[in-house]
GROMACS .gro file of C-alpha atoms in nm:
model
  391
    1MET     CA    1  23.685  16.788   0.695
    2ASP     CA    2  23.567  16.819   0.334
    3GLY     CA    3  23.906  16.796   0.179
    4GLY     CA    4  24.086  16.483   0.023
    5SER     CA    5  24.261  16.230   0.261
    6GLY     CA    6  24.575  16.265   0.037
    7GLY     CA    7  24.790  16.378   0.298
    8GLY     CA    8  24.725  16.772   0.292
    9GLU     CA    9  24.952  16.783   0.032
   10ASP     CA   10  24.848  17.193   0.018
   11GLY     CA   11  25.057  17.208   0.348
   12LYS     CA   12  24.715  17.303   0.548
   13GLN     CA   13  24.565  17.095   0.889
   14GLN     CA   14  24.183  16.916   0.840
   15PRO     CA   15  24.000  17.223   0.906
   16HIS     CA   16  23.747  16.981   1.152
   17LEU     CA   17  24.121  16.889   1.331
   18VAL     CA   18  24.137  17.307   1.425
   19LEU     CA   19  23.827  17.318   1.472
   20ALA     CA   20  23.835  17.026   1.781
   21HIS     CA   21  24.128  17.240   1.913
   22LYS     CA   22  23.946  17.493   1.991
   23LEU     CA   23  23.719  17.314   2.162
   24PHE     CA   24  23.943  17.157   2.327
   25LEU     CA   25  24.068  17.429   2.450
   26LEU     CA   26  23.682  17.576   2.496
   27SER     CA   27  23.741  17.372   2.822
   28GLN     CA   28  24.046  17.440   2.955
   29PRO     CA   29  24.020  17.629   3.303
   30ASP     CA   30  24.327  17.799   3.228
   31LEU     CA   31  24.249  17.946   2.925
   32ASP     CA   32  24.150  18.363   2.996
   33ASP     CA   33  23.774  18.484   2.938
   34LEU     CA   34  23.906  18.743   2.609
   35ALA     CA   35  24.054  18.408   2.433
   36LYS     CA   36  23.725  18.235   2.467
   37VAL     CA   37  23.534  18.520   2.300
   38GLY     CA   38  23.777  18.446   2.067
   39LEU     CA   39  23.716  18.060   1.992
   40ARG     CA   40  23.327  18.125   2.030
   41ASP     CA   41  23.366  18.279   1.682
   42ASP     CA   42  23.473  18.102   1.510
   43VAL     CA   43  23.360  17.731   1.647
   44LEU     CA   44  23.010  17.914   1.575
   45ALA     CA   45  23.165  17.994   1.257
   46ALA     CA   46  23.304  17.682   1.112
   47VAL     CA   47  23.007  17.533   1.242
   48LYS     CA   48  22.738  17.765   1.051
   49SER     CA   49  22.997  17.703   0.752
   50ASP     CA   50  22.976  17.267   0.744
   51ASP     CA   51  22.616  17.296   0.867
   52MET     CA   52  22.735  17.071   1.201
   53ALA     CA   53  22.385  17.059   1.348
   54ALA     CA   54  22.386  16.744   1.567
   55LEU     CA   55  22.784  16.935   1.704
   56TYR     CA   56  22.610  17.302   1.738
   57GLU     CA   57  22.297  17.087   1.919
   58SER     CA   58  22.526  16.951   2.171
   59LEU     CA   59  22.720  17.227   2.201
   60GLY     CA   60  22.410  17.344   2.261
   61ALA     CA   61  22.380  17.157   2.582
   62SER     CA   62  22.681  17.134   2.737
   63GLY     CA   63  22.654  17.601   2.716
   64VAL     CA   64  22.907  17.631   2.538
   65LEU     CA   65  22.766  17.769   2.194
   66GLU     CA   66  22.404  17.967   2.282
   67THR     CA   67  22.177  17.756   2.084
   68ASP     CA   68  21.948  17.883   1.754
   69ALA     CA   69  21.612  17.708   1.705
   70ALA     CA   70  21.572  17.853   1.386
   71LEU     CA   71  21.911  17.851   1.319
   72LEU     CA   72  21.917  17.421   1.442
   73ALA     CA   73  21.601  17.387   1.197
   74GLU     CA   74  21.802  17.543   0.915
   75MET     CA   75  22.091  17.349   0.912
   76ARG     CA   76  21.879  16.993   0.963
   77CYS     CA   77  21.605  17.137   0.683
   78ARG     CA   78  21.952  17.170   0.360
   79ILE     CA   79  22.154  16.878   0.530
   80GLU     CA   80  21.801  16.669   0.418
   81GLU     CA   81  21.748  16.863   0.135
   82GLU     CA   82  22.117  16.764   0.015
   83THR     CA   83  22.184  16.460   0.151
   84ARG     CA   84  21.844  16.365  -0.148
   85LYS     CA   85  22.028  16.496  -0.390
   86PHE     CA   86  22.304  16.308  -0.297
   87ASP     CA   87  22.118  15.975  -0.281
   88GLU     CA   88  21.946  16.094  -0.642
   89LYS     CA   89  22.287  16.162  -0.782
   90ILE     CA   90  22.358  15.747  -0.635
   91ALA     CA   91  22.059  15.653  -0.789
   92ASP     CA   92  22.165  15.769  -1.169
   93ALA     CA   93  22.477  15.663  -1.167
   94GLU     CA   94  22.365  15.349  -1.080
   95GLU     CA   95  22.172  15.311  -1.348
   96ASN     CA   96  22.292  15.526  -1.582
   97LEU     CA   97  22.651  15.533  -1.537
   98GLY     CA   98  22.923  15.214  -1.426
   99GLU     CA   99  23.100  15.151  -1.172
  100SER     CA  100  23.321  15.417  -1.119
  101GLU     CA  101  23.058  15.685  -1.128
  102VAL     CA  102  22.877  15.488  -0.830
  103ARG     CA  103  23.211  15.437  -0.659
  104GLU     CA  104  23.269  15.866  -0.674
  105ALA     CA  105  22.891  15.927  -0.577
  106HIS     CA  106  22.826  15.695  -0.262
  107LEU     CA  107  23.208  15.847  -0.172
  108ALA     CA  108  23.042  16.275  -0.234
  109LYS     CA  109  22.820  16.115   0.022
  110SER     CA  110  23.092  16.031   0.245
  111LEU     CA  111  23.255  16.261   0.280
  112TYR     CA  112  22.956  16.472   0.316
  113PHE     CA  113  22.824  16.364   0.594
  114ILE     CA  114  23.216  16.405   0.779
  115ARG     CA  115  23.165  16.756   0.686
  116VAL     CA  116  22.871  16.819   0.908
  117GLY     CA  117  22.966  16.605   1.143
  118GLU     CA  118  22.710  16.299   1.105
  119LYS     CA  119  22.975  15.997   1.309
  120GLU     CA  120  22.729  15.742   1.259
  121LYS     CA  121  22.602  15.792   0.920
  122ALA     CA  122  23.001  15.865   0.821
  123LEU     CA  123  23.098  15.596   0.893
  124GLU     CA  124  22.787  15.418   0.795
  125GLN     CA  125  22.859  15.566   0.423
  126LEU     CA  126  23.223  15.517   0.372
  127LYS     CA  127  23.114  15.112   0.451
  128VAL     CA  128  22.959  15.127   0.145
  129THR     CA  129  23.190  15.301  -0.025
  130GLU     CA  130  23.417  15.034   0.051
  131GLY     CA  131  23.184  14.775  -0.058
  132LYS     CA  132  23.253  14.971  -0.416
  133THR     CA  133  23.620  15.016  -0.400
  134VAL     CA  134  23.782  14.750  -0.549
  135ALA     CA  135  24.179  14.957  -0.493
  136VAL     CA  136  24.379  14.890  -0.238
  137GLY     CA  137  24.517  15.252  -0.217
  138GLN     CA  138  24.079  15.433  -0.245
  139LYS     CA  139  24.065  15.172   0.074
  140MET     CA  140  24.320  15.297   0.238
  141ASP     CA  141  24.204  15.637   0.193
  142LEU     CA  142  23.829  15.573   0.327
  143VAL     CA  143  24.057  15.385   0.674
  144PHE     CA  144  24.232  15.760   0.692
  145TYR     CA  145  23.914  15.857   0.665
  146ALA     CA  146  23.763  15.714   0.936
  147LEU     CA  147  24.060  15.767   1.117
  148GLN     CA  148  23.993  16.151   1.129
  149ILE     CA  149  23.637  16.094   1.268
  150GLY     CA  150  23.850  15.917   1.502
  151LEU     CA  151  24.074  16.213   1.615
  152PHE     CA  152  23.812  16.438   1.614
  153HIS     CA  153  23.582  16.301   1.823
  154MET     CA  154  23.877  16.147   1.997
  155ASP     CA  155  23.735  15.772   2.045
  156PHE     CA  156  24.025  15.598   2.022
  157ASP     CA  157  23.853  15.196   2.003
  158LEU     CA  158  23.773  15.400   1.605
  159ILE     CA  159  24.137  15.486   1.557
  160SER     CA  160  24.308  15.108   1.594
  161LYS     CA  161  24.073  14.893   1.437
  162SER     CA  162  24.093  15.123   1.185
  163ILE     CA  163  24.476  15.126   1.190
  164ASP     CA  164  24.453  14.692   1.251
  165LYS     CA  165  24.236  14.753   0.955
  166ALA     CA  166  24.483  14.965   0.717
  167LYS     CA  167  24.732  14.709   0.846
  168ILE     CA  168  24.578  14.452   0.701
  169LEU     CA  169  24.472  14.646   0.335
  170PHE     CA  170  24.862  14.715   0.364
  171GLU     CA  171  24.966  14.289   0.348
  172ALA     CA  172  24.805  14.310   0.016
  173GLY     CA  173  24.951  14.579  -0.120
  174GLY     CA  174  24.988  14.948  -0.086
  175ASP     CA  175  25.169  15.286  -0.184
  176TRP     CA  176  25.491  15.396   0.039
  177GLU     CA  177  25.340  15.706   0.071
  178ARG     CA  178  25.021  15.597   0.264
  179LYS     CA  179  25.221  15.372   0.413
  180ASN     CA  180  25.455  15.636   0.584
  181ARG     CA  181  25.119  15.819   0.656
  182LEU     CA  182  25.008  15.532   0.862
  183LYS     CA  183  25.325  15.559   1.126
  184VAL     CA  184  25.202  15.951   1.174
  185TYR     CA  185  24.844  15.806   1.214
  186GLU     CA  186  24.929  15.564   1.493
  187GLY     CA  187  25.236  15.716   1.641
  188LEU     CA  188  24.978  16.002   1.743
  189TYR     CA  189  24.736  15.736   1.875
  190CYS     CA  190  25.042  15.561   2.105
  191MET     CA  191  25.123  15.902   2.180
  192ALA     CA  192  24.774  16.007   2.293
  193THR     CA  193  24.729  15.615   2.457
  194ARG     CA  194  25.061  15.752   2.663
  195ASP     CA  195  25.324  15.467   2.458
  196PHE     CA  196  25.560  15.703   2.461
  197LYS     CA  197  25.748  15.444   2.359
  198LYS     CA  198  25.617  15.277   2.039
  199ALA     CA  199  25.514  15.646   1.981
  200THR     CA  200  25.870  15.812   1.962
  201SER     CA  201  25.944  15.435   1.720
  202LEU     CA  202  25.688  15.494   1.462
  203PHE     CA  203  25.741  15.951   1.516
  204LEU     CA  204  26.134  15.889   1.433
  205ASP     CA  205  26.050  15.670   1.141
  206SER     CA  206  25.825  15.921   0.990
  207ILE     CA  207  26.063  16.237   1.005
  208SER     CA  208  26.239  16.253   0.667
  209THR     CA  209  25.870  16.126   0.478
  210PHE     CA  210  25.652  16.324   0.663
  211THR     CA  211  25.324  16.487   0.434
  212THR     CA  212  25.036  16.400   0.752
  213TYR     CA  213  24.968  16.786   0.728
  214GLU     CA  214  24.632  16.773   0.745
  215LEU     CA  215  24.720  16.632   1.119
  216PHE     CA  216  24.984  16.934   1.207
  217PRO     CA  217  25.195  17.091   1.070
  218TYR     CA  218  25.580  16.956   1.002
  219ASP     CA  219  25.674  17.157   1.359
  220THR     CA  220  25.425  17.054   1.578
  221PHE     CA  221  25.548  16.686   1.464
  222ILE     CA  222  25.873  16.759   1.607
  223PHE     CA  223  25.686  16.891   1.888
  224TYR     CA  224  25.614  16.577   1.997
  225THR     CA  225  25.846  16.342   1.812
  226VAL     CA  226  26.161  16.543   2.156
  227LEU     CA  227  25.945  16.512   2.346
  228THR     CA  228  25.861  16.116   2.343
  229SER     CA  229  26.254  16.067   2.248
  230VAL     CA  230  26.306  16.200   2.540
  231VAL     CA  231  26.155  16.031   2.768
  232THR     CA  232  26.202  15.675   2.628
  233LEU     CA  233  26.531  15.730   2.442
  234ASP     CA  234  26.953  15.665   2.599
  235ARG     CA  235  27.129  15.903   2.661
  236VAL     CA  236  27.320  15.790   2.307
  237SER     CA  237  27.048  15.712   2.074
  238LEU     CA  238  26.935  16.075   2.176
  239LYS     CA  239  27.166  16.212   2.071
  240GLN     CA  240  27.262  16.000   1.765
  241LYS     CA  241  26.865  16.037   1.647
  242VAL     CA  242  26.809  16.339   1.808
  243VAL     CA  243  27.023  16.598   1.900
  244ASP     CA  244  27.157  16.557   1.561
  245ALA     CA  245  26.930  16.508   1.274
  246PRO     CA  246  26.921  16.728   1.054
  247GLU     CA  247  26.580  16.749   0.985
  248ILE     CA  248  26.473  16.874   1.373
  249LEU     CA  249  26.784  17.070   1.357
  250ALA     CA  250  26.596  17.301   1.060
  251VAL     CA  251  26.350  17.331   1.248
  252ILE     CA  252  26.361  17.381   1.643
  253GLY     CA  253  26.357  17.603   1.688
  254LYS     CA  254  26.006  17.746   1.571
  255VAL     CA  255  25.887  17.600   1.845
  256PRO     CA  256  25.951  17.846   2.194
  257HIS     CA  257  26.214  17.629   2.444
  258LEU     CA  258  26.227  17.369   2.271
  259SER     CA  259  26.581  17.407   2.193
  260GLU     CA  260  26.694  17.478   2.501
  261PHE     CA  261  26.472  17.186   2.624
  262LEU     CA  262  26.665  16.937   2.430
  263ASN     CA  263  26.998  17.043   2.474
  264SER     CA  264  27.020  17.188   2.774
  265LEU     CA  265  26.962  16.788   2.842
  266TYR     CA  266  27.279  16.645   2.635
  267ASN     CA  267  27.464  16.898   2.714
  268CYS     CA  268  27.364  16.811   3.144
  269GLN     CA  269  27.316  17.220   3.134
  270TYR     CA  270  27.012  17.177   3.470
  271LYS     CA  271  26.970  17.578   3.520
  272SER     CA  272  26.873  17.594   3.128
  273PHE     CA  273  26.668  17.294   3.134
  274PHE     CA  274  26.412  17.364   3.407
  275VAL     CA  275  26.395  17.715   3.286
  276ALA     CA  276  26.307  17.565   2.855
  277PHE     CA  277  26.098  17.242   3.093
  278SER     CA  278  25.892  17.534   3.246
  279GLY     CA  279  25.822  17.734   2.939
  280LEU     CA  280  25.699  17.396   2.732
  281THR     CA  281  25.462  17.313   3.065
  282GLU     CA  282  25.237  17.530   2.886
  283GLN     CA  283  25.195  17.423   2.560
  284ILE     CA  284  25.165  17.075   2.619
  285LYS     CA  285  24.898  17.133   2.903
  286LEU     CA  286  24.711  17.297   2.602
  287ASP     CA  287  24.798  17.027   2.408
  288ARG     CA  288  24.432  16.772   2.317
  289TYR     CA  289  24.636  16.483   2.202
  290LEU     CA  290  24.890  16.528   2.543
  291GLN     CA  291  24.712  16.706   2.789
  292PRO     CA  292  24.569  16.414   2.966
  293HIS     CA  293  24.878  16.281   2.993
  294PHE     CA  294  25.031  16.583   3.161
  295ARG     CA  295  25.179  16.505   3.513
  296TYR     CA  296  25.274  16.196   3.423
  297PHE     CA  297  25.484  16.346   3.121
  298MET     CA  298  25.647  16.607   3.415
  299ARG     CA  299  25.702  16.311   3.599
  300GLU     CA  300  25.882  16.125   3.320
  301VAL     CA  301  26.113  16.419   3.277
  302ARG     CA  302  26.224  16.494   3.581
  303THR     CA  303  26.320  16.127   3.620
  304VAL     CA  304  26.538  16.104   3.378
  305VAL     CA  305  26.721  16.438   3.406
  306TYR     CA  306  26.794  16.363   3.790
  307SER     CA  307  26.794  16.037   3.720
  308GLN     CA  308  27.087  16.152   3.459
  309PHE     CA  309  27.251  16.406   3.727
  310LEU     CA  310  27.274  16.186   3.999
  311GLU     CA  311  27.498  15.889   3.754
  312SER     CA  312  27.877  16.128   3.759
  313TYR     CA  313  27.798  16.044   4.127
  314LYS     CA  314  27.895  15.790   4.366
  315SER     CA  315  27.760  15.998   4.678
  316VAL     CA  316  27.720  16.443   4.583
  317THR     CA  317  27.638  16.720   4.858
  318MET     CA  318  27.242  16.813   4.811
  319GLU     CA  319  27.347  17.206   4.819
  320ALA     CA  320  27.628  17.103   4.481
  321MET     CA  321  27.249  16.968   4.319
  322ALA     CA  322  27.055  17.244   4.421
  323VAL     CA  323  27.289  17.458   4.256
  324SER     CA  324  27.341  17.230   3.949
  325PHE     CA  325  26.950  17.344   3.873
  326GLY     CA  326  26.884  17.634   4.006
  327VAL     CA  327  26.627  17.558   4.282
  328THR     CA  328  26.720  17.554   4.674
  329VAL     CA  329  26.786  17.257   4.946
  330ASP     CA  330  26.405  17.222   5.028
  331PHE     CA  331  26.365  17.148   4.662
  332ILE     CA  332  26.536  16.865   4.572
  333ASP     CA  333  26.493  16.733   4.957
  334GLN     CA  334  26.140  16.685   4.809
  335GLU     CA  335  26.081  16.579   4.493
  336LEU     CA  336  26.449  16.326   4.494
  337SER     CA  337  26.198  16.178   4.854
  338ARG     CA  338  25.931  16.132   4.614
  339PHE     CA  339  26.056  16.017   4.377
  340ILE     CA  340  26.283  15.731   4.597
  341ALA     CA  341  25.958  15.620   4.720
  342ALA     CA  342  25.785  15.575   4.367
  343GLY     CA  343  26.123  15.366   4.317
  344LYS     CA  344  26.236  15.617   4.014
  345LEU     CA  345  26.579  15.655   4.170
  346HIS     CA  346  26.835  15.473   4.278
  347CYS     CA  347  26.990  15.648   4.504
  348LYS     CA  348  26.958  15.773   4.928
  349ILE     CA  349  26.914  16.029   5.155
  350ASP     CA  350  27.137  16.099   5.417
  351LYS     CA  351  26.990  16.408   5.616
  352VAL     CA  352  27.191  16.461   5.825
  353ALA     CA  353  27.486  16.496   5.623
  354GLY     CA  354  27.338  16.655   5.375
  355VAL     CA  355  27.510  16.359   5.060
  356LEU     CA  356  27.278  16.195   4.832
  357GLU     CA  357  27.387  15.865   4.798
  358THR     CA  358  27.327  15.640   4.490
  359ASN     CA  359  27.291  15.241   4.461
  360ARG     CA  360  27.239  15.200   4.088
  361PRO     CA  361  27.202  14.811   4.058
  362ASP     CA  362  27.445  14.663   3.838
  363SER     CA  363  27.253  14.541   3.485
  364ARG     CA  364  27.520  14.311   3.467
  365ASN     CA  365  27.502  14.076   3.833
  366ALA     CA  366  27.105  14.128   3.839
  367PHE     CA  367  27.135  13.936   3.482
  368TYR     CA  368  27.321  13.644   3.576
  369GLN     CA  369  27.142  13.605   3.909
  370SER     CA  370  26.854  13.550   3.706
  371THR     CA  371  26.999  13.357   3.430
  372ILE     CA  372  27.066  13.076   3.714
  373LYS     CA  373  26.762  13.120   3.857
  374GLN     CA  374  26.557  12.988   3.487
  375GLY     CA  375  26.839  12.764   3.426
  376ASP     CA  376  26.749  12.578   3.852
  377PHE     CA  377  26.419  12.591   3.788
  378LEU     CA  378  26.485  12.427   3.378
  379LEU     CA  379  26.702  12.185   3.546
  380ASN     CA  380  26.416  12.101   3.854
  381ARG     CA  381  26.118  12.052   3.605
  382ILE     CA  382  26.324  11.793   3.370
  383GLN     CA  383  26.445  11.643   3.691
  384LYS     CA  384  26.040  11.505   3.759
  385LEU     CA  385  25.972  11.480   3.396
  386SER     CA  386  26.191  11.262   3.410
  387ARG     CA  387  26.099  11.094   3.676
  388VAL     CA  388  25.754  11.020   3.555
  389ILE     CA  389  25.839  10.859   3.234
  390ASP     CA  390  26.058  10.633   3.487
  391LEU     CA  391  25.726  10.518   3.635
   0.00000   0.00000   0.00000
């Protein structure tokens, strides 16, 4: 992670996040052994290149890599030597140069600790650098470094605190480019912590201003935006903000199955939707931010598509639904039974007649009843209060 935090202007993902993804893939049992051999070689090359001694030791302890004691000693020796050089530069800057040069020397040391994977030392040095920093924009860049450390380690506490810190800094000023970048970081954090609704809002706000290539390429960003939108937006909003969005239309074809997934859902082509959905499952399962929520996401997508189908009917035969989805009647029966029992679908199954009968809640009537109840509660409280005052 030795580049600047300036938005990945070169369009490249930060090397340490590429490494984090490869380490995640190595932990997945679904990945074949041949692919893992190549990944191990890539990981070892990255660790050697950046002298990531702490990571190398931990990967050796967990059996991901074979530890070479001599190599580990060499790495540690180089880190000690480089740290000593940075300390000398800082001392020289403090004695002979101005405040700006002192700050730059401290920043260089921070970036070095980040590059070699020394998390605690990097965070401590970033705090020291912040103390030497006056400009809000430069302080924001330090927060982005902390966010990238948090994403590498999937340290959600660090990420959350850094986002809050960034928002406080923005109250004191800050440019729009950094504000827009922060939205993507926060959206990724929300997605990784299963707040898909907030993630969708932040991603959609960033579609036309995306510059955070240090996190992931633009087509990956569109992949996340479409997936989170499908499970959180109503049909009208999905059409306006996603299906017809020119920025999404320009890129969606680059992600396998994504265009078919989105458009077949909106156009009610359920058989095509299921084919595209099954094609996307592998990508979701092998994504380090989405994989922990794989089962939840699969349920939510199926809830959306089944609800959309049933919305058009007062009653429909299970056979007709099975034909529409390209599956068997038994599959539909088992699927819907689980979703109905969980309160996800508002319908009931007439097993004898082989018919589904919808019983959608009347939202307007429910709101009316709720208002009446609240009104009665308020009147009772007022009457009790008046009796107390009279006494």
